[in-house]
Amino acid sequence: MPRSDFRRDRDESRMRLSAQTSSVGRMSSQPAIEAEDLVKHFGDTHAVDGVSFTVPEGSVLGMLGPNGAGKTTTVRMMTTLTKPTSGTARVAGHDVVKEPAAVRSSMGLTGQAATVDELLTGRENIRLIGSLYGLPSAYIRSYGDELLERFSLTEAADRTAKTYSGGMRRRLDLAVSLVATPPVLFLDEPTTGLDPRSRVELWDVLRGLVKDGTTLLLTTQYLEEADQLADRIVVIDHGKVIAEGTPLELKEQSGKAALVVTVSHADQLQTAAGLMRDLVDEIHVDESARQITAPAEGLRDVHRVATAFESSEIVLDDLGLKRPSLDDVFLHLTGHRAEPTTEEEATA
Amino acid sequence: MTDVDISKAATAAVGRPEIRNTGLLRQSLSIAKRNLIHIKRMPEMLMDVTIQPIMFVLLFAYVFGASIDTDSPAGYREWLMGGIMGQTIAFASFIVAVGLTADLDKGIVDRMRSLPINPAAVLVGRSMSSLLHSSIGIVVMSVTGLFIGWRIRGSFLDALLAYALLLMWGFAMIWVGILVGSAMRSVEAVNALMFATMFPITFLANTFAPTDPMPTWLRVVAEWNPISSLVQAVRELWGNSPAAPDSAALPLQHPVLATLIWTVVITAIVAPLALRAFGRRTAT
């Protein structure tokens, strides 16, 4: 779509909104989402055991953790679905226990399973939720059509959601959550079960929402997802926050970058290892991958090693600097991997 | 088609429409309407109030009809109708339970609860659509009854009162449905439990066979079964059966009053349990 249209749309929306800007301006002094020492016990199980975080308006918090870490329970407390055993939480300035109605009016929730109604069409799903919000039906009709178009569901709008693919259901779920344009959105594992392409598409949609000021809290088991979308990440395990920071800070916490050299022929691996030993303090040789890994300070080390290999007989497949992934971060913090194993994913 | 227009999606958060609290009734109606769309999309959901009771009417009327002696002026077929109606409306609990469990299971209830609506709307909406669902059964059976020779022989007002009692009964059964639906984890479990309880309960009564020939202990159980009061009341009001004999248990002597008392008692006991079970189920 032409850029000018887009800008005009935005300008019009701004004008519509001008009456509200003052209240929005006041809001920005406080975080959009706040949790203070949230605790939830189910009998003897400490599902959430003292979780605190804040999410400034217009930013994205990624809540990262394995299955059963307490992510969903935290989201359920934040969205008034379950009461905290202790601790407080505020959404758009409203206390989740004392003002649940105000919280529900200021946020949207997309649950772990796409909770669209399978027997309703896409349009009917939007109409149902819109009417429960008490929005005028003319508004629901026009804005619903707009949402369906934005999420590429116009053609499927009058088909029952049963016939939708996983990606389409998620998009419809999100469209439904957006019908009342909530300033805060909770997404509980929004891309679980999606194929990689649908996942990337959904990420784009979410980025678009954030660009326009929506505050997001998303839980995920996928490190890449948190890395891609989140401004800040809280890592949660066994109901506790075990680390917090920007994706970069977390990566730096778990160690330096590594220099990775992959030789082309296995019989040159030892020669290459010998050469590297002279250049760096410490190396690690992985014979099956024909790889030598060494801690590196930065590009200077890469250059030094590359020059040495250039003047040798050794043929290389690859030489480069590898920054720790969030997966490494998670392993470093918890001693176990965050990503579900393939079997877990298949049964989920 | 799967290309998502990001720039457009980006404007989503800009305008904020006014959220209005439309009140419990309108919210419940929205949810009930959604449940009725389900029936429209899957008409086979109505089998339990159409094919099944018609089949029962025909089977009982023709298979047992010849061998069961009743004191109905027009024979067993006419006598049977009150019983089948009573059973069908008791199964309203079944309909509520199955629908509620499915919604809980699929996260639909949570989605509704995350909206700024009256939390009772989910249950009220479900109850409305279930009562309508059961009412379809009552209408279908009345028509079927007319075909096989059933007639209303009482006054118009009495006939109306009989239908009103059936609806009231359905209302009490909704709470049973909410209780079972909240306590059970799957639709299959609901089906299994309801078959194992509602079938014997609705048979262990005056629904399909007169109680006086039963052994004494069984007769006492059957006649104190709340559903027997309803069935006796409906039969008497429709003029399908004379008043219960003096030997019958007390509730059958005053079936209309007994039915009213039973519905109040059942509601008073089950409703708090049902709400607690629903609260517990949704709080975890």
XYZ file of C-alpha atoms in Angstrom:
632
model
C 0.000 0.000 0.000
C 1.294 3.469 -0.837
C 3.042 5.180 1.969
C 1.003 8.374 1.701
C -2.189 6.415 2.486
C -0.603 5.008 5.533
C 0.404 8.421 6.769
C -2.986 9.869 6.102
C -4.571 7.029 8.084
C -2.337 7.746 10.972
C -2.958 11.450 10.874
C -6.697 10.919 10.856
C -6.437 8.588 13.788
C -4.406 11.158 15.634
C -7.077 13.750 15.104
C -9.754 11.383 16.342
C -7.669 10.834 19.367
C -6.714 14.388 20.166
C -9.262 14.554 22.988
C -7.652 11.600 24.685
C -4.050 12.619 24.364
C -3.933 14.478 27.645
C -4.902 11.417 29.659
C -2.449 9.295 27.673
C 0.219 11.852 28.466
C -0.426 11.520 32.183
C -0.314 7.743 31.979
C 3.150 7.651 30.529
C 4.687 8.572 33.879
C 3.874 5.114 35.204
C 4.664 1.723 33.732
C 1.942 0.072 31.648
C 2.436 -3.235 33.453
C 3.846 -3.743 36.924
C 4.190 -6.815 39.083
C 5.468 -6.702 42.642
C 6.440 -9.899 44.338
C 3.619 -11.923 42.789
C 3.072 -15.301 44.407
C 0.658 -18.054 43.483
C 0.453 -21.322 45.338
C -1.752 -24.217 44.319
C -1.768 -26.313 47.450
C 1.872 -27.213 47.980
C 2.900 -26.249 44.479
C 4.559 -22.860 44.275
C 3.631 -22.078 40.692
C 4.820 -18.483 40.963
C 7.159 -17.640 43.782
C 7.806 -13.909 44.007
C 7.910 -12.459 40.515
C 8.476 -8.722 39.984
C 8.872 -6.743 36.786
C 7.795 -3.522 35.124
C 7.001 -2.839 31.516
C 7.200 0.807 30.387
C 4.460 2.001 28.090
C 5.007 1.099 24.472
C 7.661 -1.505 25.117
C 7.793 -5.285 24.938
C 8.645 -7.577 27.788
C 9.521 -11.134 26.883
C 8.914 -13.640 29.627
C 11.143 -16.533 28.845
C 11.101 -19.888 30.496
C 10.521 -23.597 29.995
C 7.205 -25.406 30.299
C 5.855 -25.200 33.822
C 8.096 -22.294 34.827
C 5.097 -20.218 35.932
C 4.666 -18.021 32.866
C 1.014 -18.815 32.197
C 0.075 -18.495 35.867
C 1.738 -15.075 35.947
C -0.211 -13.967 32.883
C -3.424 -15.335 34.396
C -2.830 -13.216 37.497
C -2.040 -10.132 35.425
C -5.234 -10.594 33.403
C -7.489 -11.097 36.481
C -8.245 -14.724 35.604
C -6.761 -15.962 38.851
C -6.080 -14.133 42.110
C -2.531 -13.920 43.413
C -1.840 -15.663 46.710
C 0.155 -12.543 47.593
C 1.810 -9.612 45.922
C 0.324 -6.928 43.716
C 0.119 -6.185 40.049
C -1.117 -3.232 38.029
C -2.137 -3.009 34.413
C -2.419 0.519 32.963
C -2.295 1.745 36.543
C -5.160 -0.436 37.776
C -4.715 -2.999 40.523
C -5.593 -6.481 39.250
C -7.236 -7.495 42.524
C -8.949 -4.255 43.525
C -10.003 -3.003 40.095
C -10.384 -6.084 37.912
C -13.011 -4.451 35.695
C -10.718 -1.515 34.880
C -7.883 -3.946 34.140
C -10.109 -5.970 31.807
C -11.072 -2.786 29.980
C -7.464 -1.824 29.367
C -5.980 -5.065 28.132
C -6.386 -7.804 25.602
C -5.393 -11.421 26.111
C -4.434 -14.001 23.571
C -4.232 -17.298 25.354
C -1.953 -20.231 24.863
C -4.288 -22.137 22.590
C -5.877 -19.895 19.978
C -9.196 -19.427 21.730
C -11.264 -18.527 18.749
C -14.673 -20.107 18.451
C -14.297 -22.813 15.838
C -17.948 -22.924 14.881
C -18.188 -19.198 14.298
C -16.829 -17.490 11.224
C -13.956 -15.068 11.546
C -16.346 -12.153 11.289
C -18.721 -13.641 13.881
C -15.841 -14.149 16.296
C -14.981 -10.467 16.088
C -18.631 -9.472 16.358
C -19.150 -11.594 19.469
C -16.243 -10.118 21.386
C -16.966 -6.615 20.091
C -20.552 -6.829 21.301
C -19.387 -8.079 24.697
C -17.202 -4.981 24.903
C -20.371 -3.015 24.282
C -19.042 -1.444 21.085
C -21.650 -0.079 18.658
C -22.458 -2.671 16.004
C -21.734 -0.276 13.141
C -18.280 0.283 14.596
C -17.686 -3.441 15.039
C -18.704 -4.041 11.437
C -16.401 -1.450 9.907
C -13.476 -1.872 12.267
C -13.873 -5.664 12.126
C -13.559 -5.558 8.354
C -10.477 -3.406 8.756
C -8.919 -5.857 11.189
C -9.737 -8.820 8.971
C -8.042 -7.050 6.100
C -4.982 -6.160 8.165
C -4.557 -9.750 9.188
C -5.183 -11.078 5.683
C -8.371 -12.823 6.666
C -10.831 -11.005 4.412
C -11.261 -13.943 2.066
C -11.768 -16.330 4.959
C -13.955 -13.935 6.950
C -17.173 -15.844 6.344
C -15.746 -19.317 6.776
C -15.936 -21.027 10.157
C -12.678 -20.844 12.076
C -12.599 -24.649 12.071
C -11.396 -24.458 8.482
C -8.513 -22.083 9.324
C -4.859 -23.053 9.444
C -2.932 -22.646 12.688
C -1.456 -19.345 11.552
C -4.850 -17.997 10.488
C -6.359 -18.927 13.846
C -3.636 -17.086 15.688
C -4.141 -14.039 13.523
C -7.882 -14.174 14.085
C -7.271 -14.588 17.808
C -5.144 -11.474 17.742
C -7.653 -9.567 15.602
C -10.371 -10.460 18.108
C -8.193 -9.216 20.970
C -7.696 -5.930 19.150
C -11.324 -5.096 18.451
C -11.485 -2.768 21.452
C -7.951 -1.472 20.767
C -6.474 -2.280 24.186
C -3.346 -0.293 25.113
C -1.866 -3.381 26.797
C -1.728 -6.820 25.246
C -0.835 -10.099 26.918
C 0.236 -12.875 24.605
C 0.766 -16.283 26.118
C 3.057 -18.251 23.821
C 1.604 -16.605 20.738
C 3.466 -18.726 18.210
C 3.508 -22.144 19.847
C 2.543 -24.714 17.256
C 3.027 -22.420 14.280
C 5.213 -23.234 11.316
C 8.291 -21.004 10.930
C 6.740 -18.886 8.209
C 3.543 -18.153 10.128
C 5.686 -17.389 13.136
C 7.672 -14.753 11.288
C 4.452 -13.258 9.922
C 3.016 -13.001 13.392
C 6.187 -11.347 14.633
C 5.759 -8.706 11.949
C 2.200 -8.079 13.069
C 3.327 -7.713 16.674
C 6.123 -5.321 15.720
C 3.546 -3.212 13.947
C 1.398 -3.033 17.075
C 4.338 -2.014 19.219
C 5.397 0.624 16.727
C 2.081 2.267 17.333
C 2.283 2.317 21.067
C 0.783 -0.949 22.304
C 2.553 -2.369 25.331
C 3.178 -6.095 25.020
C 3.930 -8.800 27.499
C 4.622 -12.037 25.732
C 5.615 -15.353 27.159
C 7.626 -17.733 25.091
C 9.710 -20.845 25.236
C 11.488 -19.731 22.113
C 14.641 -17.818 22.763
C 14.705 -16.522 19.246
C 11.247 -15.055 19.702
C 12.246 -13.138 22.811
C 15.405 -12.015 21.050
C 13.449 -10.827 18.010
C 10.645 -8.975 19.759
C 11.446 -8.057 23.310
C 13.029 -4.835 24.572
C 13.620 -6.514 27.886
C 13.526 -10.112 28.932
C 12.805 -11.721 32.257
C 13.989 -15.282 32.485
C 11.757 -17.312 34.732
C 12.290 -20.792 36.069
C 10.546 -22.666 38.891
C 8.336 -19.643 39.546
C 11.213 -17.223 40.091
C 12.865 -14.546 37.990
C 16.419 -15.788 37.552
C 17.671 -13.055 35.241
C 16.527 -9.830 33.705
C 17.845 -7.445 31.117
C 17.944 -6.551 27.464
C 18.674 -9.461 25.128
C 22.209 -8.081 24.684
C 22.834 -7.711 28.427
C 21.734 -11.267 29.013
C 23.974 -12.539 26.280
C 26.923 -10.631 27.667
C 26.212 -12.003 31.125
C 26.793 -15.518 29.988
C 30.214 -15.003 28.603
C 32.236 -13.541 25.799
C 31.998 -14.104 22.110
C 33.796 -17.073 20.645
C 35.953 -17.409 17.579
C 34.925 -20.441 15.568
C 37.079 -21.935 12.850
C 35.822 -24.769 10.675
C 38.407 -26.617 8.582
C 37.465 -28.270 5.300
C 39.481 -31.476 5.672
C 39.503 -33.510 8.863
C 43.203 -34.413 8.443
C 44.170 -30.737 8.736
C 42.309 -30.268 12.018
C 45.325 -30.994 14.275
C 47.629 -28.739 12.229
C 45.061 -25.979 12.486
C 44.755 -26.573 16.218
C 48.526 -26.228 16.558
C 48.503 -22.983 14.632
C 45.706 -21.572 16.824
C 47.440 -22.579 20.050
C 50.232 -20.167 19.202
C 47.780 -17.313 18.690
C 45.251 -17.634 21.519
C 45.369 -18.776 25.131
C 42.817 -21.511 25.084
C 41.174 -23.616 22.405
C 38.544 -26.280 22.199
C 38.607 -28.847 19.398
C 35.434 -30.527 18.178
C 36.549 -33.331 15.863
C 33.142 -34.366 14.575
C 32.301 -30.822 13.515
C 35.908 -30.123 12.364
C 35.698 -27.022 14.506
C 38.087 -25.178 16.770
C 36.597 -22.717 19.239
C 38.451 -20.072 21.211
C 37.381 -17.137 23.367
C 37.792 -13.915 21.437
C 37.888 -10.268 22.319
C 36.565 -8.991 19.044
C 37.386 -8.362 15.437
C 41.109 -7.888 16.151
C 41.397 -11.524 17.173
C 39.458 -12.556 14.074
C 41.828 -10.608 11.908
C 44.943 -12.042 13.596
C 43.734 -15.631 13.193
C 42.499 -15.091 9.655
C 45.881 -13.682 8.574
C 47.671 -16.670 10.073
C 45.447 -19.146 8.231
C 45.789 -17.230 4.976
C 49.528 -17.800 4.923
C 49.145 -21.506 5.754
C 48.175 -24.559 3.659
C 45.027 -25.154 5.668
C 41.718 -24.918 3.828
C 38.881 -23.397 5.824
C 35.118 -23.717 5.418
C 34.380 -20.887 7.746
C 35.904 -18.492 10.203
C 33.886 -16.195 12.342
C 32.828 -14.663 15.610
C 29.936 -16.309 17.382
C 28.037 -14.383 20.028
C 26.309 -16.473 22.681
C 22.689 -17.172 21.801
C 19.933 -16.807 24.356
C 19.938 -20.567 24.376
C 23.467 -20.442 25.758
C 22.270 -17.836 28.216
C 19.533 -20.082 29.443
C 21.829 -23.034 29.754
C 24.290 -20.865 31.628
C 21.619 -19.604 34.049
C 19.653 -22.740 34.744
C 21.808 -25.639 33.761
C 19.150 -26.879 31.373
C 17.916 -25.925 27.954
C 14.802 -23.791 27.539
C 13.574 -25.019 24.205
C 11.153 -27.905 24.376
C 12.502 -31.164 23.018
C 10.924 -32.428 19.849
C 8.897 -35.050 21.721
C 7.499 -32.467 24.111
C 6.520 -30.319 21.218
C 4.822 -33.185 19.451
C 2.667 -34.021 22.460
C 1.908 -30.415 23.350
C -2.984 -14.110 0.918
C -0.938 -14.800 3.970
C 1.012 -11.583 3.515
C 0.238 -9.501 6.529
C 0.100 -5.800 5.963
C 2.263 -4.533 8.754
C 1.878 -0.832 8.226
C -1.895 -1.147 8.478
C -1.728 -3.342 11.531
C 0.428 -0.685 13.084
C -2.415 1.779 13.239
C -4.504 -0.627 15.286
C -3.567 0.786 18.651
C -4.180 4.408 17.763
C -7.944 4.924 18.014
C -9.658 3.696 21.114
C -13.411 3.113 20.916
C -15.477 3.604 24.004
C -16.096 0.404 25.955
C -19.583 0.370 27.405
C -20.928 -1.880 30.083
C -24.114 -3.141 28.478
C -25.209 -5.109 31.514
C -25.719 -8.755 32.328
C -28.765 -9.299 30.131
C -27.285 -8.010 26.874
C -23.982 -9.728 27.549
C -25.741 -13.022 28.299
C -27.822 -12.654 25.152
C -24.663 -12.174 23.076
C -23.242 -15.377 24.499
C -26.530 -17.250 24.113
C -26.694 -16.115 20.508
C -23.249 -17.513 19.937
C -24.346 -20.849 21.412
C -27.363 -20.875 19.110
C -25.115 -20.266 16.093
C -23.343 -23.467 17.176
C -26.640 -25.330 16.885
C -27.232 -23.785 13.483
C -23.779 -24.925 12.315
C -24.132 -28.380 13.847
C -27.825 -29.253 13.729
C -26.929 -32.780 14.880
C -26.492 -31.204 18.324
C -30.282 -31.205 18.430
C -30.486 -34.991 18.124
C -30.785 -35.306 21.876
C -34.010 -33.312 21.825
C -35.401 -34.529 18.518
C -34.530 -38.009 17.237
C -33.798 -39.453 20.669
C -37.069 -38.529 22.405
C -39.118 -39.318 19.298
C -37.460 -42.713 19.232
C -38.236 -43.161 22.914
C -41.849 -42.163 22.413
C -42.266 -44.608 19.547
C -40.341 -47.456 21.163
C -42.097 -47.231 24.500
C -45.501 -46.555 23.002
C -45.406 -49.499 20.647
C -43.069 -52.003 22.318
C -44.187 -51.639 25.947
C -47.522 -49.997 25.281
C -49.411 -53.253 24.982
C -48.069 -54.811 28.141
C -48.058 -51.901 30.602
C -51.314 -51.198 32.331
C -52.005 -47.637 33.368
C -55.117 -45.932 34.589
C -54.851 -43.236 31.946
C -58.167 -42.636 30.197
C -56.504 -42.969 26.786
C -54.057 -45.733 27.482
C -50.290 -45.997 27.860
C -49.308 -43.801 24.928
C -50.944 -40.792 26.423
C -49.682 -41.633 29.889
C -46.158 -42.002 28.533
C -45.899 -38.432 27.240
C -45.567 -36.785 30.631
C -42.782 -39.221 31.494
C -40.795 -38.615 28.343
C -41.169 -34.857 28.726
C -39.934 -35.110 32.305
C -36.926 -37.119 31.230
C -36.094 -34.768 28.365
C -36.188 -31.694 30.578
C -34.058 -33.472 33.179
C -31.508 -34.007 30.446
C -31.218 -30.216 30.175
C -28.502 -30.682 32.784
C -26.683 -32.830 30.259
C -26.821 -30.131 27.609
C -25.510 -27.446 29.960
C -22.722 -29.676 31.244
C -21.488 -30.712 27.813
C -21.495 -27.137 26.494
C -19.806 -25.699 29.556
C -17.092 -28.342 29.696
C -16.313 -27.819 26.025
C -16.008 -24.047 26.544
C -13.871 -24.447 29.665
C -11.689 -26.979 27.920
C -11.102 -24.811 24.848
C -10.315 -21.660 26.820
C -13.450 -19.862 25.604
C -14.578 -19.268 29.185
C -11.213 -17.719 30.055
C -11.403 -15.473 27.035
C -14.851 -14.268 28.159
C -13.639 -13.806 31.716
C -10.794 -11.610 30.509
C -13.347 -9.175 29.041
C -14.931 -6.313 30.982
C -18.274 -8.098 31.335
C -20.325 -9.409 34.229
C -18.660 -12.726 35.115
C -22.092 -14.362 35.421
C -22.823 -13.707 31.743
C -20.983 -16.866 30.686
C -23.252 -19.028 32.842
C -26.448 -17.101 32.203
C -25.854 -17.142 28.450
C -25.166 -20.855 28.547
C -28.324 -21.423 30.601
C -30.478 -19.391 28.219
C -29.376 -21.293 25.158
C -29.665 -24.635 26.940
C -33.220 -23.905 28.074
C -34.118 -22.964 24.525
C -32.441 -26.145 23.338
C -34.518 -28.229 25.759
C -37.661 -26.304 24.854
C -37.199 -27.363 21.249
C -37.358 -30.924 22.571
C -40.593 -30.222 24.427
C -42.169 -28.780 21.270
C -40.937 -31.650 19.081
C -42.316 -34.178 21.519
C -45.637 -32.429 21.869
C -46.040 -32.629 18.101
C -44.927 -36.263 18.034
C -47.382 -36.980 20.838
C -50.228 -35.435 18.879
C -49.423 -37.797 16.009
C -49.638 -40.927 18.142
C -52.862 -39.886 19.800
C -51.785 -37.854 22.837
C -54.208 -35.078 23.702
C -54.353 -32.362 26.337
C -57.607 -33.030 28.143
C -57.305 -30.418 30.870
C -57.986 -26.684 30.727
C -55.806 -24.324 28.740
C -54.415 -22.728 31.890
C -53.599 -26.102 33.430
C -51.856 -27.121 30.242
C -49.832 -23.919 30.344
C -48.967 -24.518 33.984
C -47.659 -27.967 33.045
C -45.317 -26.461 30.468
C -44.263 -23.812 32.988
C -43.405 -26.540 35.518
C -41.296 -28.291 32.900
C -39.387 -25.062 32.256
C -38.906 -24.472 35.961
C -37.546 -27.969 36.255
C -35.182 -27.231 33.417
C -33.990 -24.172 35.327
C -33.133 -26.302 38.369
C -31.365 -28.809 36.136
C -29.135 -26.059 34.742
C -27.407 -25.852 38.117
C -26.788 -29.586 38.061
C -25.295 -29.083 34.612
C -23.041 -26.247 35.774
C -21.872 -28.374 38.694
C -21.079 -31.389 36.530
C -19.652 -29.293 33.704
C -17.285 -27.480 36.079
C -16.205 -30.613 37.884
C -15.507 -32.772 34.827
C -12.419 -32.320 32.706
C -13.710 -33.503 29.337
C -16.888 -33.858 27.343
C -16.384 -37.640 27.367
C -16.281 -37.669 31.159
C -19.472 -35.602 31.271
C -21.176 -38.035 28.925
C -20.076 -41.035 30.948
C -21.126 -39.526 34.282
C -24.449 -38.249 33.026
C -25.352 -41.557 31.391
C -24.441 -43.409 34.554
C -26.576 -41.130 36.748
C -29.324 -39.361 34.815
C -30.512 -42.469 33.000
C -31.156 -44.579 36.107
C -32.532 -41.566 37.986
C -35.043 -40.759 35.268
C -36.056 -44.424 34.933
C -36.328 -45.089 38.666
C -39.548 -43.124 38.782
C -43.053 -43.086 37.364
C -41.743 -41.926 33.987
C -42.194 -45.110 31.956
C -44.052 -47.520 34.223
C -46.583 -47.048 37.028
C -45.138 -47.241 40.523
C -47.899 -49.119 42.334
C -46.906 -52.618 41.114
C -43.286 -52.073 42.240
C -41.949 -53.808 45.370
C -42.561 -51.520 48.376
C -38.998 -50.314 48.876
C -38.593 -49.541 45.184
C -41.940 -47.827 45.080
C -40.949 -45.544 47.957
C -37.717 -44.616 46.210
C -39.460 -44.045 42.889
C -42.251 -41.957 44.343
C -39.930 -39.780 46.390
C -37.763 -39.300 43.315
C -38.288 -35.595 42.577
C -38.871 -36.285 38.924
C -41.939 -38.388 39.753
C -43.640 -35.325 41.206
C -42.977 -33.375 38.032
C -44.247 -36.182 35.815
C -47.333 -36.747 37.953
C -48.076 -33.006 37.967
C -47.735 -32.700 34.224
C -49.910 -35.764 33.620
C -52.645 -34.536 35.910
C -52.600 -31.008 34.498
C -52.874 -32.356 30.961
C -55.664 -34.664 32.014
C -53.628 -37.712 31.053
C -53.847 -39.403 34.409
C -56.171 -39.373 37.407
C -54.836 -38.239 40.772
C -52.355 -40.596 42.426
C -53.943 -43.287 44.633
C -54.054 -42.778 48.411
C -51.329 -45.383 48.762
C -48.853 -43.199 46.827
C -46.146 -41.231 48.641
C -46.934 -37.762 49.909
C -45.327 -35.753 47.057
C -47.498 -37.526 44.498
C -50.614 -36.566 46.428
C -49.809 -32.878 45.813
C -47.645 -33.088 42.707
C -47.748 -29.417 41.637
C -46.788 -28.133 45.058
C -44.198 -30.903 45.423
C -42.648 -29.989 42.079
C -42.350 -26.362 43.115
C -40.758 -27.365 46.414
C -38.385 -29.811 44.733
C -37.160 -27.218 42.222
C -36.529 -24.709 44.995
C -34.757 -27.313 47.142
C -32.620 -28.626 44.293
C -31.670 -25.100 43.260
C -30.902 -24.066 46.829
C -28.605 -27.037 47.341
C -26.973 -27.356 43.952
C -26.574 -23.702 42.925
C -24.009 -22.793 45.620
C -22.111 -26.026 44.938
C -22.194 -25.310 41.212
C -20.938 -21.755 41.624
C -18.171 -22.935 43.913
C -17.135 -25.654 41.466
C -17.166 -23.158 38.603
C -15.158 -20.669 40.650
C -12.600 -23.292 41.551
C -12.321 -24.606 38.042
C -11.747 -21.182 36.548
C -9.414 -19.933 39.291
C -6.622 -22.405 38.529
